[in-house]
Amino acid sequence: MACSAAAFAVVLTALSGRYGYHRDELYFLAAGDHLAWGYVDQPPLTPLLARAATALFGDSTVALRVPATLAFVAAVFVVALIARELGGDRRTQVLAAGLAGVGGQPLAVGHMVSTATFDLLAWLVVCWLVLRLLRTGDGRWWLPIGLCVGVGLLNKYLVALLIVVLLAAVLAVGPRRVLRSPWLLAGAVAALAVAAPNLWWQADHDWPQLTVADGISTDDGTENRILFVPEQLIYLTPLFVPVWIAGWLRLWRDPTLRWARATAVAYPLLCVLVLGLGGKGYYAVPLLIVLLAAGCEPALAWTRRHGRTWPVAAVVLTVAINTMVTLPVLPPSALAVPMALNKEQGEQVGWPALADAVREGWTTIPERERERVVVFTQNYGEAGALDRYGPARGLPRPYSGHMSYADWGPPPDTADGPVLLVRQEDADGIERYFTGCRRIARVDNGHGVDNEEQGAAVVLCSGTTERWSRLWPSLQHYY
C-alpha cells in the first residue's frame, strides 16, 4: 500500500512542472494574497493552502501542487480504509486504493490545486467515519464526523449534500439507532463551530456564494443534467463500471453488510439531488469511489474463477487513457484529443504568452502616461496571469470585475489615463464601458491549443465612460 502511494506521489510530483498553472490556480494564488474568511465564490481553505504552499516550498507550479499531491495520496489511503471497513483483506484494500488512484477524476484533481481536490478527500474521510459509526453503533464517531464536515465546509459547501443524503439514507434503511445518539448534536455543533467564520463572512456579504451557485445552475444546469449519466460512467473509467455496480449490489444484498446498506442508498439519492440542482456530474464521484471499494472483493472473487487476463488488460488500458486525458504527458500541441474529454488540460497552457501580449500593448503607451494607465481584464484567469507574470515584464497590478477580483478594486479615480483591456476574442461587448478602443495585440499560446484565451485581444482604450468608482458596479460579474 505504501509503495503504491509513493508511486502515485512520485508521478504527480514529476509532472507538476509540466505545462503551467491552471486558471483557477492563478486565482487561488491571488486570493492567497488577499486572505479573508471568505470569497464571493468559495470558502477560504484552498487559497490559504495555496499561500502556505508557496511560502513553504517556493513560487512554482511544483511547489503550489504539493498540497494537491498530499491530498491525493491521503485519499488513496482512505479508500483502502473504506475497503477494510467493509471487510476487505489486504489484497482488497490495495486493489481498491489502486483502482481509485487511476480513476480519471481523482487523477485530474490530484494533479493540480482546486477546491475539488480537497473536497474529494473530505467526502471520503466523512464516508469512512460514517461507516465506522454504522458498523460499531458508537455515537461518539459523530464528533470527528462533525469536525471533518466543518473543515470540508471551509473548502467547499458541497459536503453538505453528502450529509443530507447520508442522513436520509440512514433514516430510510437504518441503522436508525445512531440518529438517536446525543453525540449527533455534538457533531453538528462541531461542524458549525469550525465553519462559523466563513458562514459569518458570507452572511455579512449577503451570501454571494449562493448567487454564484445559482448562476452556474442557470447557465449550465440543462447541460449538466443531460451529461450527468454519461459522466457517471466515464469519470472513473467505463471499464470500472462493473466493479462499482458489483459494489452497490454487495452493499444492498450482503446480509453481513446490512449495517452499510445506507451507503448504497445514498448514491442514487445524491444523483437525484444533484440532477435537481443542476449540479455537475463530478459531485457524485466520491460516493462512486465508495461503491468501487465495496466492489473490489467480488471483483477479486471473479478473477479467481475466470482468470486475470481481462481485468489486468482493463486496468492497463485505463491507466493509459486516464493518464493521457488528465495528466500533462503529451506535448501541448497534441492536446486536441484530451481536451475533448477534459478541457482543463488546455487551461494550463499559454498564460506567460498572455502576459507577453499585454507587455506588447504596454510598450505602445508613452512613458509619461503610464502612471495613470489601468490594466483591466475580463476574467480572473487573465488577471491572475498578470498578477503572476506581469511584474517581471514591468506591468502594473491588474484589475478585474470578475469574482473576488471585484472586491480588490476598483482602481483609484486618479487613474484617469488609458485603459489596457484584456478580453476573450468574442467578448467585445465589454468595450462599451471604455472610449476610443482599438486592438493592438493578440494572444497566441504558441502551441495551437484552443483554450479560452487563445486569440484573446489586448485592446488599448483612451479612457473610461465614467469615473472608476461609478463604473465599478457595472463591471462586476460573478459568472
CSV table of C-alpha atoms in Angstrom, one decimal:
chain,number,residue,atom,x,y,z
A,1,MET,CA,0.0,0.0,0.0
A,2,ALA,CA,2.8,2.4,1.0
A,3,CYS,CA,4.6,1.6,-2.2
A,4,SER,CA,1.6,2.3,-4.4
A,5,ALA,CA,1.0,5.7,-2.6
A,6,ALA,CA,4.7,6.6,-3.1
A,7,ALA,CA,4.5,5.7,-6.8
A,8,PHE,CA,1.4,8.0,-7.2
A,9,ALA,CA,3.2,10.8,-5.3
A,10,VAL,CA,6.4,10.4,-7.5
A,11,VAL,CA,4.4,10.5,-10.7
A,12,LEU,CA,2.3,13.5,-9.8
A,13,THR,CA,5.3,15.4,-8.5
A,14,ALA,CA,7.3,14.7,-11.6
A,15,LEU,CA,4.5,16.0,-13.8
A,16,SER,CA,3.7,19.1,-11.6
A,17,GLY,CA,6.0,21.3,-13.5
A,18,ARG,CA,4.7,20.5,-17.0
A,19,TYR,CA,2.5,22.9,-18.9
A,20,GLY,CA,1.9,25.6,-16.3
A,21,TYR,CA,-0.7,27.0,-13.8
A,22,HIS,CA,-4.4,26.3,-14.3
A,23,ARG,CA,-6.5,29.5,-14.4
A,24,ASP,CA,-8.1,28.6,-11.1
A,25,GLU,CA,-4.6,28.1,-9.5
A,26,LEU,CA,-3.7,31.6,-10.6
A,27,TYR,CA,-6.9,32.8,-8.9
A,28,PHE,CA,-6.1,30.9,-5.7
A,29,LEU,CA,-2.6,32.5,-5.7
A,30,ALA,CA,-4.2,35.9,-5.9
A,31,ALA,CA,-6.8,35.1,-3.3
A,32,GLY,CA,-4.0,33.9,-1.0
A,33,ASP,CA,-2.5,37.4,-1.2
A,34,HIS,CA,-5.9,38.7,0.0
A,35,LEU,CA,-6.5,36.3,2.8
A,36,ALA,CA,-10.1,36.5,4.2
A,37,TRP,CA,-12.6,34.3,5.9
A,38,GLY,CA,-14.4,34.0,2.6
A,39,TYR,CA,-14.7,35.0,-1.0
A,40,VAL,CA,-17.7,35.5,-3.3
A,41,ASP,CA,-17.3,32.1,-4.9
A,42,GLN,CA,-15.5,29.9,-2.3
A,43,PRO,CA,-14.6,29.5,1.3
A,44,PRO,CA,-11.0,30.3,2.5
A,45,LEU,CA,-9.3,26.9,2.7
A,46,THR,CA,-7.9,26.4,-0.8
A,47,PRO,CA,-6.5,30.0,-1.1
A,48,LEU,CA,-4.9,29.5,2.3
A,49,LEU,CA,-3.3,26.2,1.3
A,50,ALA,CA,-2.0,27.9,-1.9
A,51,ARG,CA,-0.5,30.7,0.2
A,52,ALA,CA,1.1,28.2,2.6
A,53,ALA,CA,2.5,26.0,-0.2
A,54,THR,CA,4.2,28.9,-2.0
A,55,ALA,CA,5.5,30.3,1.3
A,56,LEU,CA,7.0,26.9,2.3
A,57,PHE,CA,8.1,25.4,-0.9
A,58,GLY,CA,8.6,28.3,-3.4
A,59,ASP,CA,7.0,30.1,-6.2
A,60,SER,CA,6.4,27.5,-8.8
A,61,THR,CA,3.8,25.0,-10.0
A,62,VAL,CA,5.6,22.2,-8.4
A,63,ALA,CA,5.6,24.0,-5.0
A,64,LEU,CA,1.9,25.0,-5.3
A,65,ARG,CA,0.8,21.5,-6.1
A,66,VAL,CA,2.4,19.8,-3.1
A,67,PRO,CA,-0.9,20.0,-1.1
A,68,ALA,CA,-2.8,18.5,-4.0
A,69,THR,CA,-0.4,15.6,-4.2
A,70,LEU,CA,-0.6,15.0,-0.5
A,71,ALA,CA,-4.4,15.2,-0.6
A,72,PHE,CA,-4.4,12.7,-3.4
A,73,VAL,CA,-2.2,10.3,-1.5
A,74,ALA,CA,-4.3,10.7,1.6
A,75,ALA,CA,-7.4,10.0,-0.4
A,76,VAL,CA,-5.9,6.8,-1.7
A,77,PHE,CA,-5.2,5.6,1.8
A,78,VAL,CA,-8.7,6.5,2.9
A,79,VAL,CA,-10.1,4.4,0.1
A,80,ALA,CA,-8.1,1.4,1.5
A,81,LEU,CA,-9.5,2.1,4.9
A,82,ILE,CA,-13.1,2.1,3.5
A,83,ALA,CA,-12.4,-1.3,1.9
A,84,ARG,CA,-11.1,-2.6,5.2
A,85,GLU,CA,-14.2,-1.2,7.0
A,86,LEU,CA,-16.3,-3.3,4.6
A,87,GLY,CA,-14.4,-6.4,5.4
A,88,GLY,CA,-11.8,-6.4,2.7
A,89,ASP,CA,-8.5,-8.1,3.3
A,90,ARG,CA,-5.1,-6.6,2.4
A,91,ARG,CA,-5.4,-7.5,-1.3
A,92,THR,CA,-8.8,-6.0,-1.5
A,93,GLN,CA,-7.6,-2.8,0.2
A,94,VAL,CA,-4.6,-2.5,-2.2
A,95,LEU,CA,-6.9,-3.1,-5.2
A,96,ALA,CA,-9.4,-0.5,-4.0
A,97,ALA,CA,-6.8,2.1,-3.5
A,98,GLY,CA,-5.1,1.4,-6.8
A,99,LEU,CA,-8.4,1.5,-8.8
A,100,ALA,CA,-9.4,4.7,-7.2
A,101,GLY,CA,-6.0,6.2,-7.8
A,102,VAL,CA,-6.0,5.6,-11.5
A,103,GLY,CA,-9.6,6.8,-11.9
A,104,GLY,CA,-10.0,9.8,-14.2
A,105,GLN,CA,-11.5,12.3,-11.8
A,106,PRO,CA,-9.1,11.6,-8.9
A,107,LEU,CA,-6.1,11.9,-11.2
A,108,ALA,CA,-7.4,15.1,-12.7
A,109,VAL,CA,-8.0,16.9,-9.3
A,110,GLY,CA,-4.9,15.3,-7.8
A,111,HIS,CA,-2.7,16.8,-10.4
A,112,MET,CA,-3.5,20.4,-9.6
A,113,VAL,CA,-4.8,22.6,-6.8
A,114,SER,CA,-8.6,23.0,-6.9
A,115,THR,CA,-11.4,23.1,-4.4
A,116,ALA,CA,-12.5,19.7,-5.8
A,117,THR,CA,-9.1,18.3,-4.8
A,118,PHE,CA,-9.7,18.7,-1.1
A,119,ASP,CA,-13.4,18.2,-1.4
A,120,LEU,CA,-12.8,14.6,-2.7
A,121,LEU,CA,-10.6,13.9,0.4
A,122,ALA,CA,-13.2,15.4,2.8
A,123,TRP,CA,-16.0,13.4,1.3
A,124,LEU,CA,-14.0,10.1,1.5
A,125,VAL,CA,-13.0,10.8,5.1
A,126,VAL,CA,-16.6,11.5,6.1
A,127,CYS,CA,-17.7,8.3,4.3
A,128,TRP,CA,-15.1,6.3,6.2
A,129,LEU,CA,-16.1,7.7,9.5
A,130,VAL,CA,-19.8,7.2,8.8
A,131,LEU,CA,-19.1,3.5,8.0
A,132,ARG,CA,-17.3,3.2,11.3
A,133,LEU,CA,-20.2,4.8,13.1
A,134,LEU,CA,-22.7,2.5,11.4
A,135,ARG,CA,-20.7,-0.6,12.0
A,136,THR,CA,-19.9,0.0,15.6
A,137,GLY,CA,-23.0,1.9,16.6
A,138,ASP,CA,-20.8,4.1,18.8
A,139,GLY,CA,-22.3,7.6,18.7
A,140,ARG,CA,-19.0,9.2,19.6
A,141,TRP,CA,-18.0,8.9,16.0
A,142,TRP,CA,-20.4,11.8,15.3
A,143,LEU,CA,-17.9,14.2,16.8
A,144,PRO,CA,-15.0,13.5,14.3
A,145,ILE,CA,-17.6,13.4,11.5
A,146,GLY,CA,-18.7,16.9,12.5
A,147,LEU,CA,-15.2,18.2,12.7
A,148,CYS,CA,-14.4,16.8,9.3
A,149,VAL,CA,-17.6,18.2,7.8
A,150,GLY,CA,-16.7,21.6,9.3
A,151,VAL,CA,-13.3,21.6,7.6
A,152,GLY,CA,-14.9,20.4,4.4
A,153,LEU,CA,-17.3,23.4,4.6
A,154,LEU,CA,-14.3,25.7,4.8
A,155,ASN,CA,-13.2,24.4,1.4
A,156,LYS,CA,-16.5,23.8,-0.5
A,157,TYR,CA,-20.1,23.7,0.6
A,158,LEU,CA,-20.8,20.6,-1.4
A,159,VAL,CA,-20.0,18.4,1.6
A,160,ALA,CA,-23.4,19.4,3.0
A,161,LEU,CA,-25.1,17.4,0.2
A,162,LEU,CA,-23.2,14.3,1.4
A,163,ILE,CA,-24.5,14.8,4.9
A,164,VAL,CA,-28.1,15.3,3.6
A,165,VAL,CA,-28.1,12.1,1.6
A,166,LEU,CA,-26.4,10.0,4.3
A,167,LEU,CA,-28.8,11.1,7.0
A,168,ALA,CA,-31.8,10.4,4.6
A,169,ALA,CA,-30.4,7.0,3.7
A,170,VAL,CA,-29.8,6.0,7.4
A,171,LEU,CA,-33.3,7.2,8.2
A,172,ALA,CA,-34.7,5.1,5.3
A,173,VAL,CA,-32.8,1.8,5.8
A,174,GLY,CA,-31.0,2.1,9.2
A,175,PRO,CA,-29.4,1.5,11.5
A,176,ARG,CA,-31.5,4.3,12.9
A,177,ARG,CA,-30.2,4.0,16.4
A,178,VAL,CA,-27.2,6.1,15.5
A,179,LEU,CA,-29.6,9.0,14.8
A,180,ARG,CA,-30.8,8.9,18.5
A,181,SER,CA,-27.3,9.4,19.9
A,182,PRO,CA,-26.8,12.7,21.8
A,183,TRP,CA,-23.4,12.8,20.0
A,184,LEU,CA,-25.2,13.7,16.8
A,185,LEU,CA,-25.9,17.1,18.2
A,186,ALA,CA,-22.3,17.4,19.4
A,187,GLY,CA,-21.1,16.6,15.8
A,188,ALA,CA,-23.5,19.2,14.3
A,189,VAL,CA,-22.3,21.9,16.8
A,190,ALA,CA,-18.6,21.0,16.0
A,191,ALA,CA,-19.2,21.3,12.2
A,192,LEU,CA,-20.9,24.7,12.7
A,193,ALA,CA,-18.2,25.9,15.0
A,194,VAL,CA,-15.4,25.1,12.6
A,195,ALA,CA,-17.3,26.6,9.6
A,196,ALA,CA,-18.7,29.6,11.5
A,197,PRO,CA,-16.1,32.2,10.4
A,198,ASN,CA,-16.9,31.6,6.8
A,199,LEU,CA,-20.6,31.4,7.3
A,200,TRP,CA,-20.5,34.7,9.1
A,201,TRP,CA,-18.5,36.2,6.3
A,202,GLN,CA,-21.0,35.0,3.7
A,203,ALA,CA,-23.9,36.3,5.7
A,204,ASP,CA,-22.2,39.7,6.2
A,205,HIS,CA,-21.7,39.9,2.4
A,206,ASP,CA,-25.3,38.8,1.5
A,207,TRP,CA,-24.4,35.3,0.6
A,208,PRO,CA,-22.6,35.9,-2.7
A,209,GLN,CA,-21.7,32.2,-3.0
A,210,LEU,CA,-25.3,31.3,-3.3
A,211,THR,CA,-25.6,33.9,-6.1
A,212,VAL,CA,-22.7,32.2,-7.9
A,213,ALA,CA,-24.1,28.8,-7.4
A,214,ASP,CA,-27.5,30.0,-8.8
A,215,GLY,CA,-25.7,31.4,-11.8
A,216,ILE,CA,-23.9,28.1,-12.5
A,217,SER,CA,-27.2,26.2,-12.3
A,218,THR,CA,-29.0,28.7,-14.5
A,219,ASP,CA,-26.3,28.8,-17.2
A,220,ASP,CA,-25.1,25.2,-17.1
A,221,GLY,CA,-28.0,23.3,-15.4
A,222,THR,CA,-29.6,21.9,-18.6
A,223,GLU,CA,-26.2,20.7,-20.0
A,224,ASN,CA,-25.2,19.3,-16.6
A,225,ARG,CA,-28.4,17.2,-16.4
A,226,ILE,CA,-28.0,15.9,-20.0
A,227,LEU,CA,-24.4,14.9,-19.3
A,228,PHE,CA,-24.9,13.6,-15.8
A,229,VAL,CA,-25.5,9.9,-16.6
A,230,PRO,CA,-22.7,9.6,-19.2
A,231,GLU,CA,-20.3,11.3,-16.8
A,232,GLN,CA,-21.1,8.8,-14.1
A,233,LEU,CA,-19.8,6.1,-16.5
A,234,ILE,CA,-16.6,7.9,-17.5
A,235,TYR,CA,-15.4,9.9,-14.5
A,236,LEU,CA,-13.6,6.9,-13.1
A,237,THR,CA,-13.5,4.9,-16.4
A,238,PRO,CA,-16.2,2.9,-18.2
A,239,LEU,CA,-14.1,-0.2,-17.6
A,240,PHE,CA,-14.6,0.1,-13.8
A,241,VAL,CA,-18.4,0.3,-14.1
A,242,PRO,CA,-18.9,-3.4,-13.4
A,243,VAL,CA,-16.8,-3.1,-10.3
A,244,TRP,CA,-18.8,-0.3,-8.7
A,245,ILE,CA,-22.1,-1.9,-9.8
A,246,ALA,CA,-21.0,-5.0,-8.0
A,247,GLY,CA,-20.1,-2.9,-5.0
A,248,TRP,CA,-23.6,-1.4,-5.0
A,249,LEU,CA,-25.2,-4.8,-5.2
A,250,ARG,CA,-23.0,-6.1,-2.5
A,251,LEU,CA,-23.9,-3.3,-0.1
A,252,TRP,CA,-27.5,-3.8,-0.8
A,253,ARG,CA,-27.7,-7.6,-0.7
A,254,ASP,CA,-25.0,-8.9,1.6
A,255,PRO,CA,-26.5,-9.7,4.9
A,256,THR,CA,-23.2,-9.3,6.7
A,257,LEU,CA,-23.1,-5.7,5.4
A,258,ARG,CA,-26.7,-4.8,6.3
A,259,TRP,CA,-25.4,-2.1,8.5
A,260,ALA,CA,-23.7,-0.4,5.5
A,261,ARG,CA,-26.8,-0.5,3.2
A,262,ALA,CA,-27.3,3.2,3.7
A,263,THR,CA,-24.2,3.9,1.6
A,264,ALA,CA,-25.8,2.1,-1.3
A,265,VAL,CA,-29.0,4.2,-0.9
A,266,ALA,CA,-27.0,7.4,-0.6
A,267,TYR,CA,-25.6,7.3,-4.1
A,268,PRO,CA,-28.9,7.3,-6.0
A,269,LEU,CA,-30.3,9.9,-3.6
A,270,LEU,CA,-27.3,12.1,-4.3
A,271,CYS,CA,-27.8,11.7,-8.1
A,272,VAL,CA,-31.4,12.8,-7.8
A,273,LEU,CA,-30.4,15.8,-5.6
A,274,VAL,CA,-27.6,16.9,-8.0
A,275,LEU,CA,-29.8,16.5,-11.0
A,276,GLY,CA,-32.5,18.6,-9.3
A,277,LEU,CA,-30.0,21.3,-8.5
A,278,GLY,CA,-28.4,21.2,-12.0
A,279,GLY,CA,-25.0,20.5,-10.5
A,280,LYS,CA,-22.0,18.9,-12.1
A,281,GLY,CA,-21.6,15.2,-12.6
A,282,TYR,CA,-18.4,15.0,-10.7
A,283,TYR,CA,-20.2,15.9,-7.4
A,284,ALA,CA,-21.2,12.2,-7.1
A,285,VAL,CA,-17.7,10.8,-7.7
A,286,PRO,CA,-16.7,10.3,-4.1
A,287,LEU,CA,-19.7,8.0,-3.5
A,288,LEU,CA,-18.9,6.2,-6.7
A,289,ILE,CA,-15.4,5.5,-5.2
A,290,VAL,CA,-17.0,4.1,-2.1
A,291,LEU,CA,-19.0,1.7,-4.3
A,292,LEU,CA,-15.8,0.9,-6.2
A,293,ALA,CA,-14.1,0.0,-2.9
A,294,ALA,CA,-17.1,-2.2,-2.0
A,295,GLY,CA,-16.9,-4.0,-5.3
A,296,CYS,CA,-13.3,-4.9,-5.1
A,297,GLU,CA,-14.0,-8.1,-3.1
A,298,PRO,CA,-16.4,-9.6,-5.6
A,299,ALA,CA,-14.1,-8.4,-8.4
A,300,LEU,CA,-11.2,-10.4,-6.9
A,301,ALA,CA,-13.5,-13.4,-6.5
A,302,TRP,CA,-14.4,-13.2,-10.2
A,303,THR,CA,-10.8,-13.1,-11.2
A,304,ARG,CA,-10.1,-16.3,-9.2
A,305,ARG,CA,-12.8,-18.1,-11.2
A,306,HIS,CA,-12.2,-16.6,-14.6
A,307,GLY,CA,-8.6,-15.6,-14.7
A,308,ARG,CA,-6.8,-12.2,-14.6
A,309,THR,CA,-6.2,-11.5,-18.3
A,310,TRP,CA,-9.1,-9.3,-19.0
A,311,PRO,CA,-9.1,-7.4,-15.6
A,312,VAL,CA,-5.4,-6.7,-16.0
A,313,ALA,CA,-5.9,-5.5,-19.6
A,314,ALA,CA,-8.7,-3.3,-18.4
A,315,VAL,CA,-6.5,-1.7,-15.7
A,316,VAL,CA,-3.6,-1.2,-18.1
A,317,LEU,CA,-5.9,0.4,-20.7
A,318,THR,CA,-7.5,2.6,-18.0
A,319,VAL,CA,-4.1,3.8,-16.8
A,320,ALA,CA,-3.0,4.7,-20.4
A,321,ILE,CA,-6.2,6.6,-21.3
A,322,ASN,CA,-6.7,8.4,-18.0
A,323,THR,CA,-3.1,9.4,-17.8
A,324,MET,CA,-3.3,10.9,-21.3
A,325,VAL,CA,-6.6,12.7,-20.6
A,326,THR,CA,-5.8,14.0,-17.1
A,327,LEU,CA,-2.1,14.5,-16.8
A,328,PRO,CA,0.4,16.7,-18.7
A,329,VAL,CA,2.2,13.9,-20.5
A,330,LEU,CA,1.6,14.9,-24.1
A,331,PRO,CA,3.2,17.8,-25.9
A,332,PRO,CA,0.9,20.9,-25.6
A,333,SER,CA,0.5,20.9,-29.4
A,334,ALA,CA,-1.1,17.4,-29.1
A,335,LEU,CA,-3.9,18.3,-26.6
A,336,ALA,CA,-6.8,18.5,-29.1
A,337,VAL,CA,-8.0,14.9,-28.3
A,338,PRO,CA,-7.5,15.0,-24.5
A,339,MET,CA,-9.3,18.4,-24.3
A,340,ALA,CA,-12.4,16.8,-25.9
A,341,LEU,CA,-12.8,14.9,-22.6
A,342,ASN,CA,-11.0,17.2,-20.2
A,343,LYS,CA,-10.8,20.9,-21.3
A,344,GLU,CA,-8.9,21.7,-18.1
A,345,GLN,CA,-5.7,20.3,-19.8
A,346,GLY,CA,-5.7,23.3,-22.1
A,347,GLU,CA,-6.3,25.8,-19.3
A,348,GLN,CA,-2.8,25.2,-18.1
A,349,VAL,CA,-1.2,26.5,-21.4
A,350,GLY,CA,-0.4,30.0,-22.6
A,351,TRP,CA,-0.5,32.3,-19.5
A,352,PRO,CA,3.0,33.6,-20.0
A,353,ALA,CA,2.1,34.3,-23.6
A,354,LEU,CA,-0.9,36.3,-22.5
A,355,ALA,CA,1.4,38.4,-20.3
A,356,ASP,CA,3.8,38.9,-23.3
A,357,ALA,CA,0.9,40.2,-25.4
A,358,VAL,CA,-0.1,42.7,-22.7
A,359,ARG,CA,3.5,43.7,-22.4
A,360,GLU,CA,3.4,44.3,-26.2
A,361,GLY,CA,0.5,46.6,-25.7
A,362,TRP,CA,2.1,48.3,-22.7
A,363,THR,CA,5.1,49.4,-24.7
A,364,THR,CA,2.9,51.3,-27.1
A,365,ILE,CA,1.8,53.7,-24.3
A,366,PRO,CA,4.1,56.7,-23.9
A,367,GLU,CA,6.0,56.6,-20.6
A,368,ARG,CA,4.6,59.9,-19.4
A,369,GLU,CA,1.1,58.4,-19.4
A,370,ARG,CA,1.8,55.1,-17.8
A,371,GLU,CA,1.3,56.1,-14.2
A,372,ARG,CA,-2.3,56.8,-15.0
A,373,VAL,CA,-2.9,53.6,-17.0
A,374,VAL,CA,-5.2,50.8,-15.7
A,375,VAL,CA,-4.8,47.2,-16.9
A,376,PHE,CA,-8.2,45.7,-16.8
A,377,THR,CA,-9.1,42.1,-17.6
A,378,GLN,CA,-12.3,40.3,-18.4
A,379,ASN,CA,-11.8,37.4,-16.0
A,380,TYR,CA,-9.9,36.1,-13.0
A,381,GLY,CA,-7.7,33.8,-15.1
A,382,GLU,CA,-6.3,36.7,-17.1
A,383,ALA,CA,-5.9,38.9,-14.0
A,384,GLY,CA,-4.2,36.0,-12.2
A,385,ALA,CA,-1.8,35.5,-15.0
A,386,LEU,CA,-0.8,39.2,-15.0
A,387,ASP,CA,-0.5,39.1,-11.2
A,388,ARG,CA,1.9,36.2,-11.5
A,389,TYR,CA,3.8,37.1,-14.7
A,390,GLY,CA,3.2,40.8,-15.0
A,391,PRO,CA,5.8,42.2,-12.5
A,392,ALA,CA,8.7,40.5,-14.3
A,393,ARG,CA,7.5,42.2,-17.5
A,394,GLY,CA,7.2,45.7,-15.9
A,395,LEU,CA,3.4,45.6,-15.9
A,396,PRO,CA,1.3,47.3,-13.2
A,397,ARG,CA,-1.2,45.5,-11.0
A,398,PRO,CA,-4.2,44.2,-13.0
A,399,TYR,CA,-7.8,44.9,-12.1
A,400,SER,CA,-10.9,42.8,-12.9
A,401,GLY,CA,-14.6,42.8,-12.1
A,402,HIS,CA,-14.8,39.0,-12.1
A,403,MET,CA,-15.5,37.1,-8.8
A,404,SER,CA,-13.5,38.3,-5.8
A,405,TYR,CA,-11.2,40.4,-8.0
A,406,ALA,CA,-14.1,42.8,-7.9
A,407,ASP,CA,-13.7,43.1,-4.2
A,408,TRP,CA,-10.0,44.0,-4.7
A,409,GLY,CA,-10.8,47.0,-6.8
A,410,PRO,CA,-11.7,49.5,-8.2
A,411,PRO,CA,-8.8,51.4,-9.5
A,412,PRO,CA,-8.4,54.9,-8.0
A,413,ASP,CA,-10.3,57.7,-9.8
A,414,THR,CA,-6.9,59.4,-10.2
A,415,ALA,CA,-6.1,56.6,-12.7
A,416,ASP,CA,-7.8,58.6,-15.5
A,417,GLY,CA,-5.5,57.7,-18.3
A,418,PRO,CA,-5.7,55.0,-21.0
A,419,VAL,CA,-7.1,51.5,-20.2
A,420,LEU,CA,-5.2,48.4,-21.4
A,421,LEU,CA,-8.1,45.9,-21.7
A,422,VAL,CA,-7.7,42.2,-22.0
A,423,ARG,CA,-10.7,40.2,-23.2
A,424,GLN,CA,-11.5,36.9,-24.8
A,425,GLU,CA,-11.8,37.1,-28.6
A,426,ASP,CA,-15.6,37.2,-28.8
A,427,ALA,CA,-16.3,39.4,-25.7
A,428,ASP,CA,-16.1,42.8,-27.3
A,429,GLY,CA,-19.3,43.9,-25.5
A,430,ILE,CA,-17.2,44.9,-22.6
A,431,GLU,CA,-15.7,47.8,-24.6
A,432,ARG,CA,-18.9,49.8,-24.2
A,433,TYR,CA,-17.6,51.0,-20.8
A,434,PHE,CA,-14.5,52.5,-22.4
A,435,THR,CA,-13.7,55.0,-25.1
A,436,GLY,CA,-11.6,55.1,-28.2
A,437,CYS,CA,-10.8,51.4,-28.2
A,438,ARG,CA,-8.5,49.7,-30.7
A,439,ARG,CA,-7.0,46.2,-30.7
A,440,ILE,CA,-3.2,46.4,-30.6
A,441,ALA,CA,-2.2,42.8,-29.8
A,442,ARG,CA,-3.5,39.3,-29.9
A,443,VAL,CA,-2.7,36.3,-27.6
A,444,ASP,CA,-1.1,33.3,-29.2
A,445,ASN,CA,-0.1,30.5,-26.8
A,446,GLY,CA,2.3,29.2,-29.5
A,447,HIS,CA,1.0,25.6,-29.4
A,448,GLY,CA,-2.3,26.0,-31.2
A,449,VAL,CA,-4.1,25.0,-28.0
A,450,ASP,CA,-7.8,26.1,-28.5
A,451,ASN,CA,-8.4,27.2,-24.9
A,452,GLU,CA,-10.5,30.2,-23.8
A,453,GLU,CA,-7.7,32.7,-24.1
A,454,GLN,CA,-6.3,31.6,-27.4
A,455,GLY,CA,-6.8,34.6,-29.7
A,456,ALA,CA,-7.7,36.9,-26.8
A,457,ALA,CA,-7.5,40.6,-27.7
A,458,VAL,CA,-5.4,43.2,-26.0
A,459,VAL,CA,-7.2,46.5,-26.6
A,460,LEU,CA,-6.0,50.0,-25.9
A,461,CYS,CA,-8.7,52.4,-24.9
A,462,SER,CA,-8.3,56.1,-24.4
A,463,GLY,CA,-10.3,56.1,-21.2
A,464,THR,CA,-13.5,55.2,-19.4
A,465,THR,CA,-17.0,56.4,-19.9
A,466,GLU,CA,-17.3,57.3,-16.2
A,467,ARG,CA,-15.0,57.6,-13.2
A,468,TRP,CA,-13.9,54.1,-12.0
A,469,SER,CA,-15.8,54.4,-8.7
A,470,ARG,CA,-19.1,55.0,-10.5
A,471,LEU,CA,-18.3,52.5,-13.3
A,472,TRP,CA,-17.2,49.6,-11.0
A,473,PRO,CA,-20.6,48.2,-10.1
A,474,SER,CA,-21.4,47.8,-13.8
A,475,LEU,CA,-18.1,45.9,-14.3
A,476,GLN,CA,-18.6,43.4,-11.5
A,477,HIS,CA,-19.8,39.9,-12.5
A,478,TYR,CA,-19.8,36.5,-10.9
A,479,TYR,CA,-20.3,34.2,-13.8
